[in-house]
Short mmCIF file of C-alpha atoms (C1' of nucleotides) in Angstrom, two decimals:
data_model
loop_
_atom_site.label_atom_id
_atom_site.label_comp_id
_atom_site.label_asym_id
_atom_site.label_seq_id
_atom_site.Cartn_x
_atom_site.Cartn_y
_atom_site.Cartn_z
CA MET A 1 12.56 -9.55 30.09
CA THR A 2 13.77 -6.44 31.80
CA GLU A 3 11.21 -3.70 31.62
CA GLN A 4 12.22 -0.31 32.81
CA THR A 5 9.17 1.89 32.34
CA ARG A 6 6.28 0.58 34.35
CA PRO A 7 3.51 3.11 33.74
CA THR A 8 1.67 3.41 37.00
CA LYS A 9 2.13 0.51 39.36
CA LEU A 10 5.33 0.34 41.36
CA GLY A 11 7.78 -2.44 40.56
CA ARG A 12 8.38 -5.04 43.20
CA LEU A 13 11.81 -4.26 44.50
CA ALA A 14 13.21 -0.82 43.89
CA THR A 15 11.56 2.45 44.83
CA TYR A 16 11.15 5.37 42.45
CA ALA A 17 13.97 7.30 44.07
CA ASP A 18 16.26 4.27 43.85
CA ARG A 19 15.56 3.89 40.15
CA THR A 20 15.74 7.59 39.37
CA LEU A 21 19.19 8.10 40.87
CA PRO A 22 21.13 6.14 38.21
CA VAL A 23 18.99 7.68 35.46
CA LEU A 24 19.86 11.20 36.55
CA ARG A 25 23.51 10.28 37.03
CA GLU A 26 23.70 8.95 33.50
CA MET A 27 21.95 12.03 32.11
CA ILE A 28 24.63 14.16 33.75
CA LEU A 29 27.60 12.02 32.77
CA ASP A 30 26.27 11.67 29.22
CA GLY A 31 26.08 15.41 28.88
CA LYS A 32 22.31 15.59 28.47
CA LEU A 33 22.40 17.74 31.58
CA PRO A 34 25.57 19.77 31.01
CA PRO A 35 27.52 21.53 33.79
CA GLY A 36 25.78 24.69 34.97
CA GLU A 37 22.36 23.41 33.90
CA ARG A 38 19.57 23.87 36.37
CA LEU A 39 17.47 20.89 37.38
CA ASN A 40 13.87 22.07 37.42
CA GLU A 41 11.97 19.80 39.79
CA VAL A 42 8.59 20.28 38.15
CA HIS A 43 9.78 19.72 34.59
CA LEU A 44 12.02 16.80 35.50
CA SER A 45 9.40 15.04 37.58
CA GLN A 46 6.90 15.33 34.74
CA ALA A 47 9.45 14.13 32.21
CA LEU A 48 10.25 11.12 34.38
CA GLY A 49 6.62 10.45 35.19
CA ILE A 50 7.00 10.67 38.96
CA SER A 51 6.15 13.28 41.56
CA ARG A 52 8.55 15.75 43.12
CA GLY A 53 9.09 13.73 46.30
CA PRO A 54 11.08 10.79 44.96
CA LEU A 55 12.81 13.09 42.48
CA ARG A 56 14.04 15.31 45.29
CA GLU A 57 15.41 12.27 47.12
CA ALA A 58 17.38 11.21 44.06
CA ILE A 59 18.67 14.73 43.54
CA ASN A 60 19.68 14.92 47.17
CA ARG A 61 21.81 11.83 46.83
CA LEU A 62 23.46 13.32 43.76
CA ALA A 63 24.26 16.39 45.83
CA VAL A 64 25.96 14.26 48.48
CA GLU A 65 27.93 12.52 45.74
CA GLY A 66 29.02 15.95 44.57
CA LEU A 67 27.71 15.84 41.01
CA VAL A 68 25.18 18.62 41.60
CA GLU A 69 25.13 21.61 43.90
CA ALA A 70 22.00 22.60 45.78
CA VAL A 71 21.48 26.28 46.55
CA THR A 72 18.71 26.99 49.02
CA HIS A 73 15.57 28.37 47.38
CA ARG A 74 17.43 28.75 44.10
CA GLY A 75 17.53 25.26 42.73
CA VAL A 76 20.18 22.64 42.09
CA TYR A 77 22.74 22.90 39.31
CA VAL A 78 25.00 20.41 37.62
CA ARG A 79 28.43 21.10 39.05
CA SER A 80 31.06 22.75 36.94
CA PHE A 81 34.61 22.06 38.05
CA SER A 82 37.65 24.25 37.69
CA ALA A 83 41.02 23.02 36.47
CA ARG A 84 42.21 23.17 40.06
CA GLU A 85 39.40 20.95 41.22
CA LEU A 86 40.11 18.49 38.43
CA SER A 87 43.71 18.34 39.62
CA ASP A 88 42.57 17.79 43.19
CA PHE A 89 40.35 14.93 42.05
CA TYR A 90 43.24 13.32 40.23
CA GLU A 91 45.45 13.69 43.28
CA LEU A 92 42.77 11.98 45.35
CA ARG A 93 42.51 9.26 42.77
CA VAL A 94 46.27 8.78 42.87
CA ALA A 95 46.11 8.37 46.63
CA LEU A 96 43.41 5.72 46.36
CA GLU A 97 44.50 3.84 43.29
CA THR A 98 48.20 3.61 44.12
CA HIS A 99 47.27 2.22 47.51
CA ALA A 100 44.93 -0.23 45.82
CA ALA A 101 47.85 -1.32 43.65
CA ARG A 102 50.06 -1.81 46.70
CA LEU A 103 47.38 -3.93 48.34
CA ALA A 104 46.84 -5.89 45.14
CA ALA A 105 50.55 -6.62 44.83
CA ARG A 106 50.55 -8.00 48.34
CA TYR A 107 47.30 -9.92 48.54
CA ALA A 108 45.65 -10.48 45.15
CA PRO A 109 45.60 -14.07 43.90
CA GLN A 110 47.81 -14.61 40.89
CA GLU A 111 44.97 -15.76 38.66
CA ARG A 112 43.21 -12.43 39.11
CA ILE A 113 46.31 -10.60 37.95
CA ASP A 114 46.59 -12.96 35.00
CA GLU A 115 43.02 -12.07 34.06
CA LEU A 116 44.15 -8.47 33.79
CA SER A 117 46.92 -9.52 31.40
CA HIS A 118 44.52 -11.52 29.27
CA MET A 119 42.17 -8.57 29.09
CA LEU A 120 45.00 -6.40 27.82
CA ASP A 121 45.84 -9.07 25.21
CA GLU A 122 42.31 -9.02 23.90
CA THR A 123 42.22 -5.26 23.83
CA GLU A 124 45.47 -5.12 21.89
CA GLN A 125 44.18 -7.66 19.41
CA ALA A 126 40.93 -5.75 18.96
CA MET A 127 42.63 -2.44 18.35
CA GLY A 128 45.69 -3.83 16.57
CA ASN A 129 44.68 -2.85 13.06
CA ASP A 130 43.69 0.75 13.47
CA ALA A 131 46.61 1.60 15.74
CA ALA A 132 45.32 5.11 16.35
CA GLY A 133 41.93 3.88 17.51
CA ALA A 134 40.22 4.64 20.78
CA TYR A 135 40.72 2.74 24.04
CA PRO A 136 37.23 2.35 25.48
CA ALA A 137 38.30 -0.46 27.83
CA SER A 138 40.62 1.80 29.79
CA PRO A 139 38.16 2.63 32.58
CA ASP A 140 37.43 -1.07 32.82
CA PHE A 141 41.11 -1.80 33.43
CA HIS A 142 41.28 0.71 36.25
CA ALA A 143 38.07 -0.65 37.78
CA ARG A 144 39.35 -4.22 37.73
CA LEU A 145 42.69 -3.17 39.13
CA SER A 146 40.97 -1.35 41.99
CA ARG A 147 38.85 -4.39 42.70
CA LEU A 148 42.00 -6.44 43.31
CA ALA A 149 42.51 -4.58 46.57
CA ALA A 150 39.44 -6.43 47.88
CA ASN A 151 38.41 -3.37 49.90
CA PRO A 152 34.80 -2.31 49.22
CA PRO A 153 35.01 1.12 50.87
CA LEU A 154 38.16 1.91 48.91
CA LEU A 155 36.49 0.81 45.70
CA GLN A 156 33.46 2.92 46.51
CA SER A 157 35.54 6.05 47.04
CA LEU A 158 37.35 5.41 43.79
CA THR A 159 34.07 5.02 41.95
CA GLU A 160 32.79 8.31 43.29
CA VAL A 161 35.89 10.32 42.47
CA GLY A 162 35.92 8.63 39.07
CA ARG A 163 32.49 10.00 38.33
CA LYS A 164 33.51 13.50 39.33
CA ILE A 165 36.52 13.27 37.05
CA GLN A 166 34.31 12.10 34.23
CA LEU A 167 32.04 15.09 34.77
CA ALA A 168 34.95 17.49 35.08
CA ARG A 169 36.38 16.23 31.80
CA ALA A 170 32.91 16.58 30.26
CA ARG A 171 33.44 17.24 26.59
CA SER A 172 37.20 16.81 26.55
CA ALA A 173 37.20 13.59 24.57
CA HIS A 174 40.19 11.37 25.23
CA GLN A 175 42.81 11.88 22.58
CA PRO A 176 43.04 8.67 20.58
CA GLN A 177 46.77 8.95 19.99
CA ARG A 178 47.31 8.23 23.66
CA ALA A 179 45.58 4.86 23.30
CA ARG A 180 48.72 2.91 22.43
CA VAL A 181 50.78 4.65 25.13
CA ALA A 182 48.09 4.05 27.73
CA LEU A 183 47.89 0.38 26.83
CA ASP A 184 51.64 -0.01 27.22
CA GLU A 185 51.52 1.71 30.59
CA HIS A 186 48.73 -0.60 31.69
CA ARG A 187 50.91 -3.55 30.66
CA ALA A 188 53.83 -2.28 32.71
CA ILE A 189 51.62 -1.79 35.74
CA THR A 190 50.22 -5.30 35.41
CA ALA A 191 53.71 -6.72 35.07
CA ALA A 192 54.79 -4.99 38.27
CA LEU A 193 51.77 -6.46 40.06
CA SER A 194 52.64 -9.88 38.76
CA ALA A 195 56.16 -9.43 40.09
CA ARG A 196 54.58 -8.44 43.44
CA ASP A 197 56.44 -5.14 43.33
CA GLY A 198 53.81 -2.87 44.83
CA GLU A 199 56.01 0.21 45.02
CA HIS A 200 56.95 -0.04 41.38
CA ALA A 201 53.33 -0.58 40.35
CA ALA A 202 52.32 2.45 42.42
CA ALA A 203 55.02 4.60 40.84
CA LEU A 204 54.04 3.54 37.32
CA LEU A 205 50.40 4.14 38.11
CA GLU A 206 51.07 7.61 39.48
CA ALA A 207 53.00 8.54 36.35
CA HIS A 208 50.23 7.11 34.20
CA LEU A 209 47.55 9.11 36.00
CA THR A 210 49.65 12.26 35.94
CA SER A 211 50.00 12.17 32.17
CA SER A 212 46.28 11.47 31.91
CA LEU A 213 45.64 14.57 34.00
CA ASN A 214 48.01 16.67 31.92
CA ASN A 215 46.27 15.49 28.80
CA ALA A 216 42.89 16.48 30.21
CA LEU A 217 44.20 19.84 31.38
CA ALA A 218 45.64 20.57 27.93
CA VAL A 219 42.34 19.79 26.26
CA LEU A 220 40.50 21.90 28.81
CA ARG A 221 42.72 24.92 28.34
CA ALA A 222 42.47 24.56 24.59
CA ALA A 223 38.68 24.63 24.83
CA GLU A 224 38.53 27.58 27.22
CA PRO A 225 41.59 29.79 26.83
CA LYS A 226 40.17 31.97 29.59
CA MET B 1 23.36 34.99 69.75
CA THR B 2 23.03 31.61 68.12
CA GLU B 3 19.54 30.25 68.40
CA GLN B 4 18.97 26.73 67.28
CA THR B 5 15.30 26.00 67.94
CA ARG B 6 13.09 28.39 66.06
CA PRO B 7 9.57 27.26 66.91
CA THR B 8 7.56 27.72 63.76
CA LYS B 9 9.01 30.18 61.33
CA LEU B 10 11.86 29.03 59.14
CA GLY B 11 15.24 30.63 59.71
CA ARG B 12 16.67 32.68 56.92
CA LEU B 13 19.46 30.55 55.59
CA ALA B 14 19.35 26.86 56.25
CA THR B 15 16.48 24.54 55.46
CA TYR B 16 15.07 22.02 57.91
CA ALA B 17 16.77 19.14 56.17
CA ASP B 18 20.10 20.97 56.24
CA ARG B 19 19.82 21.58 59.94
CA THR B 20 18.55 18.11 60.76
CA LEU B 21 21.44 16.26 59.08
CA PRO B 22 24.12 17.26 61.60
CA VAL B 23 21.71 16.68 64.48
CA LEU B 24 21.05 13.12 63.39
CA ARG B 25 24.72 12.52 62.69
CA GLU B 26 25.63 13.63 66.19
CA MET B 27 22.91 11.47 67.70
CA ILE B 28 24.41 8.47 65.94
CA LEU B 29 28.03 9.24 66.72
CA ASP B 30 27.16 10.05 70.33
CA GLY B 31 25.52 6.67 70.73
CA LYS B 32 22.03 8.01 71.37
CA LEU B 33 21.07 6.04 68.28
CA PRO B 34 23.20 2.91 68.68
CA PRO B 35 24.11 0.54 65.81
CA GLY B 36 21.20 -1.64 64.78
CA GLU B 37 18.64 0.88 66.04
CA ARG B 38 15.74 1.61 63.74
CA LEU B 39 14.97 5.19 62.81
CA ASN B 40 11.20 5.54 62.99
CA GLU B 41 10.22 8.40 60.71
CA VAL B 42 7.03 9.30 62.53
CA HIS B 43 8.52 9.31 66.01
CA LEU B 44 11.70 11.09 64.94
CA SER B 45 9.88 13.78 62.99
CA GLN B 46 7.63 14.48 65.97
CA ALA B 47 10.60 14.53 68.34
CA LEU B 48 12.41 16.99 66.09
CA GLY B 49 9.32 19.08 65.49
CA ILE B 50 9.37 18.78 61.71
CA SER B 51 7.41 16.76 59.19
CA ARG B 52 8.52 13.55 57.54
CA GLY B 53 9.65 15.18 54.29
CA PRO B 54 12.72 17.08 55.51
CA LEU B 55 13.52 14.26 57.91
CA ARG B 56 13.58 11.76 55.05
CA GLU B 57 15.95 14.01 53.12
CA ALA B 58 18.34 14.18 56.05
CA ILE B 59 18.16 10.42 56.54
CA ASN B 60 18.79 9.89 52.86
CA ARG B 61 21.99 11.87 53.04
CA LEU B 62 23.09 9.82 56.03
CA ALA B 63 22.50 6.71 53.95
CA VAL B 64 24.75 8.02 51.18
CA GLU B 65 27.40 8.81 53.78
CA GLY B 66 27.11 5.21 54.92
CA LEU B 67 26.14 5.80 58.55
CA VAL B 68 22.69 4.25 58.15
CA GLU B 69 21.31 1.56 55.88
CA ALA B 70 17.94 1.90 54.20
CA VAL B 71 15.96 -1.27 53.48
CA THR B 72 13.00 -0.79 51.19
CA HIS B 73 9.66 -0.84 53.00
CA ARG B 74 11.43 -1.95 56.16
CA GLY B 75 12.96 1.22 57.50
CA VAL B 76 16.47 2.54 57.97
CA TYR B 77 18.86 1.26 60.59
CA VAL B 78 22.03 2.63 62.13
CA ARG B 79 24.83 0.66 60.52
CA SER B 80 26.72 -1.92 62.49
CA PHE B 81 30.19 -2.67 61.17
CA SER B 82 32.14 -5.88 61.39
CA ALA B 83 35.79 -6.10 62.39
CA ARG B 84 36.62 -6.68 58.75
CA GLU B 85 34.85 -3.50 57.73
CA LEU B 86 36.65 -1.57 60.42
CA SER B 87 39.94 -2.85 59.02
CA ASP B 88 38.89 -1.83 55.52
CA PHE B 89 38.05 1.65 56.76
CA TYR B 90 41.44 1.97 58.38
CA GLU B 91 43.14 0.78 55.22
CA LEU B 92 41.26 3.44 53.28
CA ARG B 93 42.25 6.02 55.84
CA VAL B 94 45.87 4.96 55.51
CA ALA B 95 45.66 5.45 51.75
CA LEU B 96 44.25 8.95 52.15
CA GLU B 97 46.18 10.20 55.13
CA THR B 98 49.62 8.96 54.06
CA HIS B 99 49.11 10.64 50.72
CA ALA B 100 48.04 13.80 52.52
CA ALA B 101 51.27 13.62 54.50
CA ARG B 102 53.33 13.23 51.32
CA LEU B 103 51.59 16.26 49.81
CA ALA B 104 52.08 18.24 53.01
CA ALA B 105 55.78 17.43 53.09
CA ARG B 106 56.11 18.76 49.56
CA TYR B 107 53.90 21.81 49.54
CA ALA B 108 52.79 22.91 53.01
CA PRO B 109 54.26 26.23 54.20
CA GLN B 110 56.67 25.81 57.09
CA GLU B 111 54.64 27.95 59.45
CA ARG B 112 51.70 25.61 59.16
CA ILE B 113 53.88 22.69 60.14
CA ASP B 114 55.23 24.71 63.04
CA GLU B 115 51.69 25.29 64.21
CA LEU B 116 51.30 21.53 64.46
CA SER B 117 54.39 21.38 66.67
CA HIS B 118 53.11 24.14 68.91
CA MET B 119 49.81 22.36 69.26
CA LEU B 120 51.62 19.23 70.40
CA ASP B 121 53.58 21.31 72.91
CA GLU B 122 50.41 22.66 74.44
CA THR B 123 48.85 19.24 74.54
CA GLU B 124 51.87 17.80 76.31
CA GLN B 125 51.84 20.62 78.83
CA ALA B 126 48.14 20.14 79.48
CA MET B 127 48.43 16.41 80.01
CA GLY B 128 51.87 16.48 81.61
CA ASN B 129 50.77 15.89 85.17
CA ASP B 130 48.43 12.98 84.84
CA ALA B 131 50.62 11.09 82.39
CA ALA B 132 48.02 8.38 81.94
CA GLY B 133 45.32 10.86 80.99
CA ALA B 134 43.26 10.91 77.84
CA TYR B 135 44.30 12.48 74.55
CA PRO B 136 41.17 14.24 73.30
CA ALA B 137 43.12 16.43 70.87
CA SER B 138 44.25 13.46 68.81
CA PRO B 139 41.50 13.72 66.18
CA ASP B 140 42.29 17.40 65.92
CA PHE B 141 45.91 16.61 65.09
CA HIS B 142 44.89 14.28 62.30
CA ALA B 143 42.40 16.81 60.95
CA ARG B 144 45.00 19.58 60.88
CA LEU B 145 47.56 17.30 59.30
CA SER B 146 45.09 16.35 56.57
CA ARG B 147 44.31 19.99 55.94
CA LEU B 148 47.97 20.64 55.13
CA ALA B 149 47.51 18.76 51.86
CA ALA B 150 45.34 21.68 50.71
CA ASN B 151 43.07 19.32 48.83
CA PRO B 152 39.39 19.76 49.73
CA PRO B 153 38.11 16.56 48.09
CA LEU B 154 40.80 14.55 49.86
CA LEU B 155 39.90 16.18 53.17
CA GLN B 156 36.24 15.47 52.56
CA SER B 157 36.87 11.77 51.95
CA LEU B 158 38.97 11.59 55.09
CA THR B 159 36.22 13.24 57.10
CA GLU B 160 33.67 10.74 55.89
CA VAL B 161 35.76 7.66 56.55
CA GLY B 162 36.67 9.15 59.93
CA ARG B 163 32.99 9.25 60.88
CA LYS B 164 32.50 5.64 59.86
CA ILE B 165 35.49 4.64 61.96
CA GLN B 166 34.07 6.55 64.88
CA LEU B 167 30.78 4.71 64.51
CA ALA B 168 32.50 1.35 64.07
CA ARG B 169 34.50 1.92 67.24
CA ALA B 170 31.27 2.94 68.96
CA ARG B 171 31.74 2.06 72.61
CA SER B 172 35.36 0.98 72.39
CA ALA B 173 36.74 3.91 74.33
CA HIS B 174 40.32 4.76 73.49
CA GLN B 175 42.70 3.25 75.96
CA PRO B 176 44.30 6.10 77.90
CA GLN B 177 47.65 4.34 78.27
CA ARG B 178 48.18 4.84 74.57
CA ALA B 179 47.97 8.61 74.99
CA ARG B 180 51.69 9.14 75.64
CA VAL B 181 52.71 6.75 72.87
CA ALA B 182 50.33 8.41 70.42
CA LEU B 183 51.65 11.85 71.30
CA ASP B 184 55.23 10.73 70.68
CA GLU B 185 54.25 9.23 67.34
CA HIS B 186 52.53 12.47 66.39
CA ARG B 187 55.74 14.29 67.24
CA ALA B 188 57.80 12.00 65.04
CA ILE B 189 55.41 12.47 62.14
CA THR B 190 55.52 16.24 62.51
CA ALA B 191 59.31 16.16 62.63
CA ALA B 192 59.42 14.18 59.39
CA LEU B 193 57.12 16.74 57.77
CA SER B 194 59.36 19.52 58.98
CA ALA B 195 62.32 17.73 57.41
CA ARG B 196 60.29 17.48 54.21
CA ASP B 197 60.70 13.74 54.24
CA GLY B 198 57.28 12.70 52.93
CA GLU B 199 58.07 9.01 52.64
CA HIS B 200 59.24 8.81 56.23
CA ALA B 201 56.22 10.73 57.46
CA ALA B 202 53.96 8.38 55.50
CA ALA B 203 55.68 5.31 56.94
CA LEU B 204 55.41 6.62 60.50
CA LEU B 205 51.79 7.54 59.93
CA GLU B 206 50.94 4.11 58.57
CA ALA B 207 52.53 2.43 61.59
CA HIS B 208 50.68 4.82 63.90
CA LEU B 209 47.34 4.08 62.28
CA THR B 210 48.00 0.35 62.24
CA SER B 211 48.59 0.24 65.98
CA SER B 212 45.48 2.35 66.48
CA LEU B 213 43.53 -0.21 64.46
CA ASN B 214 45.00 -3.10 66.40
CA ASN B 215 44.05 -1.37 69.63
CA ALA B 216 40.48 -0.91 68.42
CA LEU B 217 40.28 -4.51 67.23
CA ALA B 218 41.53 -5.79 70.58
CA VAL B 219 38.90 -3.78 72.44
CA LEU B 220 36.22 -4.97 70.03
CA ARG B 221 37.10 -8.64 70.39
CA ALA B 222 37.25 -8.25 74.17
CA ALA B 223 33.72 -6.83 74.16
CA GLU B 224 32.30 -9.43 71.80
CA PRO B 225 34.29 -12.68 72.02
CA LYS B 226 31.98 -14.08 69.37
"C1'" DC C 1 1.53 -28.93 70.12
"C1'" DC C 2 2.75 -27.03 65.75
"C1'" DA C 3 2.07 -25.25 61.02
"C1'" DC C 4 -0.86 -22.39 58.29
"C1'" DT C 5 -4.13 -18.77 57.04
"C1'" DG C 6 -6.18 -14.36 57.12
"C1'" DA C 7 -6.98 -9.97 58.92
"C1'" DC C 8 -5.23 -5.97 61.37
"C1'" DA C 9 -1.90 -2.53 62.79
"C1'" DA C 10 2.26 0.02 61.90
"C1'" DC C 11 5.15 1.97 58.85
"C1'" DT C 12 7.27 3.44 54.51
"C1'" DG C 13 6.68 5.31 49.67
"C1'" DT C 14 4.16 8.56 47.05
"C1'" DC C 15 1.30 12.30 45.85
"C1'" DA C 16 -1.01 16.79 45.61
"C1'" DA C 17 -1.71 21.13 47.77
"C1'" DC C 18 0.05 25.10 50.63
"C1'" DA C 19 3.53 28.57 52.14
"C1'" DG C 20 7.56 31.32 51.67
"C1'" DT C 21 11.31 33.00 48.72
"C1'" DT C 22 13.56 34.47 44.57
"C1'" DT C 23 13.56 36.49 40.13
"C1'" DG C 24 12.51 39.41 36.55
"C1'" DA C 25 9.39 42.27 33.96
"C1'" DG C 26 6.91 46.47 33.95
"C1'" DC C 27 6.45 51.07 35.45
"C1'" DG C 28 7.35 55.34 37.27
"C1'" DT C 29 10.83 58.79 38.67
"C1'" DG C 30 15.02 61.50 38.95
"C1'" DC D 1 18.25 57.29 29.60
"C1'" DA D 2 19.48 55.15 33.86
"C1'" DC D 3 17.93 53.79 38.26
"C1'" DG D 4 14.95 52.02 41.75
"C1'" DC D 5 10.47 50.28 43.15
"C1'" DT D 6 6.42 47.21 42.96
"C1'" DC D 7 4.30 43.25 42.03
"C1'" DA D 8 3.26 38.94 39.95
"C1'" DA D 9 4.90 34.58 38.11
"C1'" DA D 10 7.79 30.62 38.93
"C1'" DC D 11 9.95 27.68 41.80
"C1'" DT D 12 11.55 25.49 46.03
"C1'" DG D 13 10.57 23.92 50.95
"C1'" DT D 14 7.13 21.94 53.70
"C1'" DT D 15 3.04 19.72 55.10
"C1'" DG D 16 -0.73 16.44 55.63
"C1'" DA D 17 -3.16 12.77 53.54
"C1'" DC D 18 -3.39 8.49 50.71
"C1'" DA D 19 -1.67 3.97 48.94
"C1'" DG D 20 0.91 -0.16 49.20
"C1'" DT D 21 3.84 -3.28 51.84
"C1'" DT D 22 5.54 -5.75 55.87
"C1'" DG D 23 5.17 -8.03 60.19
"C1'" DT D 24 2.30 -9.77 63.82
"C1'" DC D 25 -1.12 -12.21 66.10
"C1'" DA D 26 -5.31 -14.52 66.87
"C1'" DG D 27 -7.78 -18.34 65.10
"C1'" DT D 28 -8.13 -22.70 62.68
"C1'" DG D 29 -6.89 -27.21 61.12
"C1'" DG D 30 -3.71 -30.94 61.11
#
DNA sequence: CCACTGACAACTGTCAACAGTTTGAGCGTG
DNA sequence: CACGCTCAAACTGTTGACAGTTGTCAGTGG
């Protein structure tokens, strides 16, 4: 029984600010608060049923995470990223994730890598029929891969840059025709890990992320020619 | 004329919270607020001459940055890192900084790399006499190197992990006898950049950071045998 | 002597009101 | 008609007070 809207009395563990942060983050990443949108403290606090204090704390944390931008005396806005910034984010992600792959190739227990393979098997089976279907499990693959590095700070940084990328890509839905290609690339990366060839895994991963970036950039430019 | 303590009236640009954040950060990194210390909101706000609201905002941002840990209804404490966490931080820094070096080798203009060399020349000249002196410009070298990647998000991540490392190393002063060795390693890295050999620069940098970590770990274990 | 209970003090989380700034509409003027 | 000025509404930054929780310590009973 997991309630989430306790009218007046505070729940036992988490504080209002703690609980509001993920709500706001999801509103932004879901597009309910699109890039450029202003976050009105009064309206939002009333909508969420809390006062401005805890709301401001949650918003502040979002600002540190880089999802919103606070301008003194003028309000906070959902960040809107340029193509250049999206590229920078991907480059940062390459730095982190390729290193995670190298670490995983060296230190991850074999059974964890096998789990990755099994997950890809299941995904392939699930999508097998409609070959041009989506690939919703792709972020999950990258998250599990990053976890194999067994380095919490590294994983944390990857999570944060991942959110910024998600926001930057906003409405550029992933093209379904890349699903099959992406799956194959994930397989190759996993195979390299299994062979304990970190450099090869890193190279494959970098190529994989680069084509993902190019895909996103193409969609972006198509949406906004200038 | 840069005033910093405006008694009552708010300065034009920055807000109290904005100005308090760097003050608190410096207090922590300077050791005035040592690891494990509790940050009492009432006392701190009185000492800083502001009310609890802005102070809480500044503290919240520090929590997101990972320098303090907030425990609900129990206060926030300056974080105290284990040797394992310090290693993780260094590994993360390796991921970021080696990639920055690779990017710099590919894209940085030659004159920027030359500036690095000149800086090393001046440092050597300044320390030349007392060969066992300190090497205070070392962080500056790493900062400039990271800036050559021309990737603001990457630089930002490096800055944040750098602060955590600084806090984790707390009282483990850098051993001066490593100054000469470190300077030589910096020279080698710069030379590799100049030769546009990104892989070599990355390898040298990783070795450099690894010995820095080992040095810090040795000092830590000497201070706290168990 | 130790474990337990209950009340008190200190502190954090939250709220509502106040103060200063920005923005934009309305109005007058060149 | 365009431009600048004035002023009020809206909103953010800040403050002080209130509410709920945690930790402590004296007092009691085993």
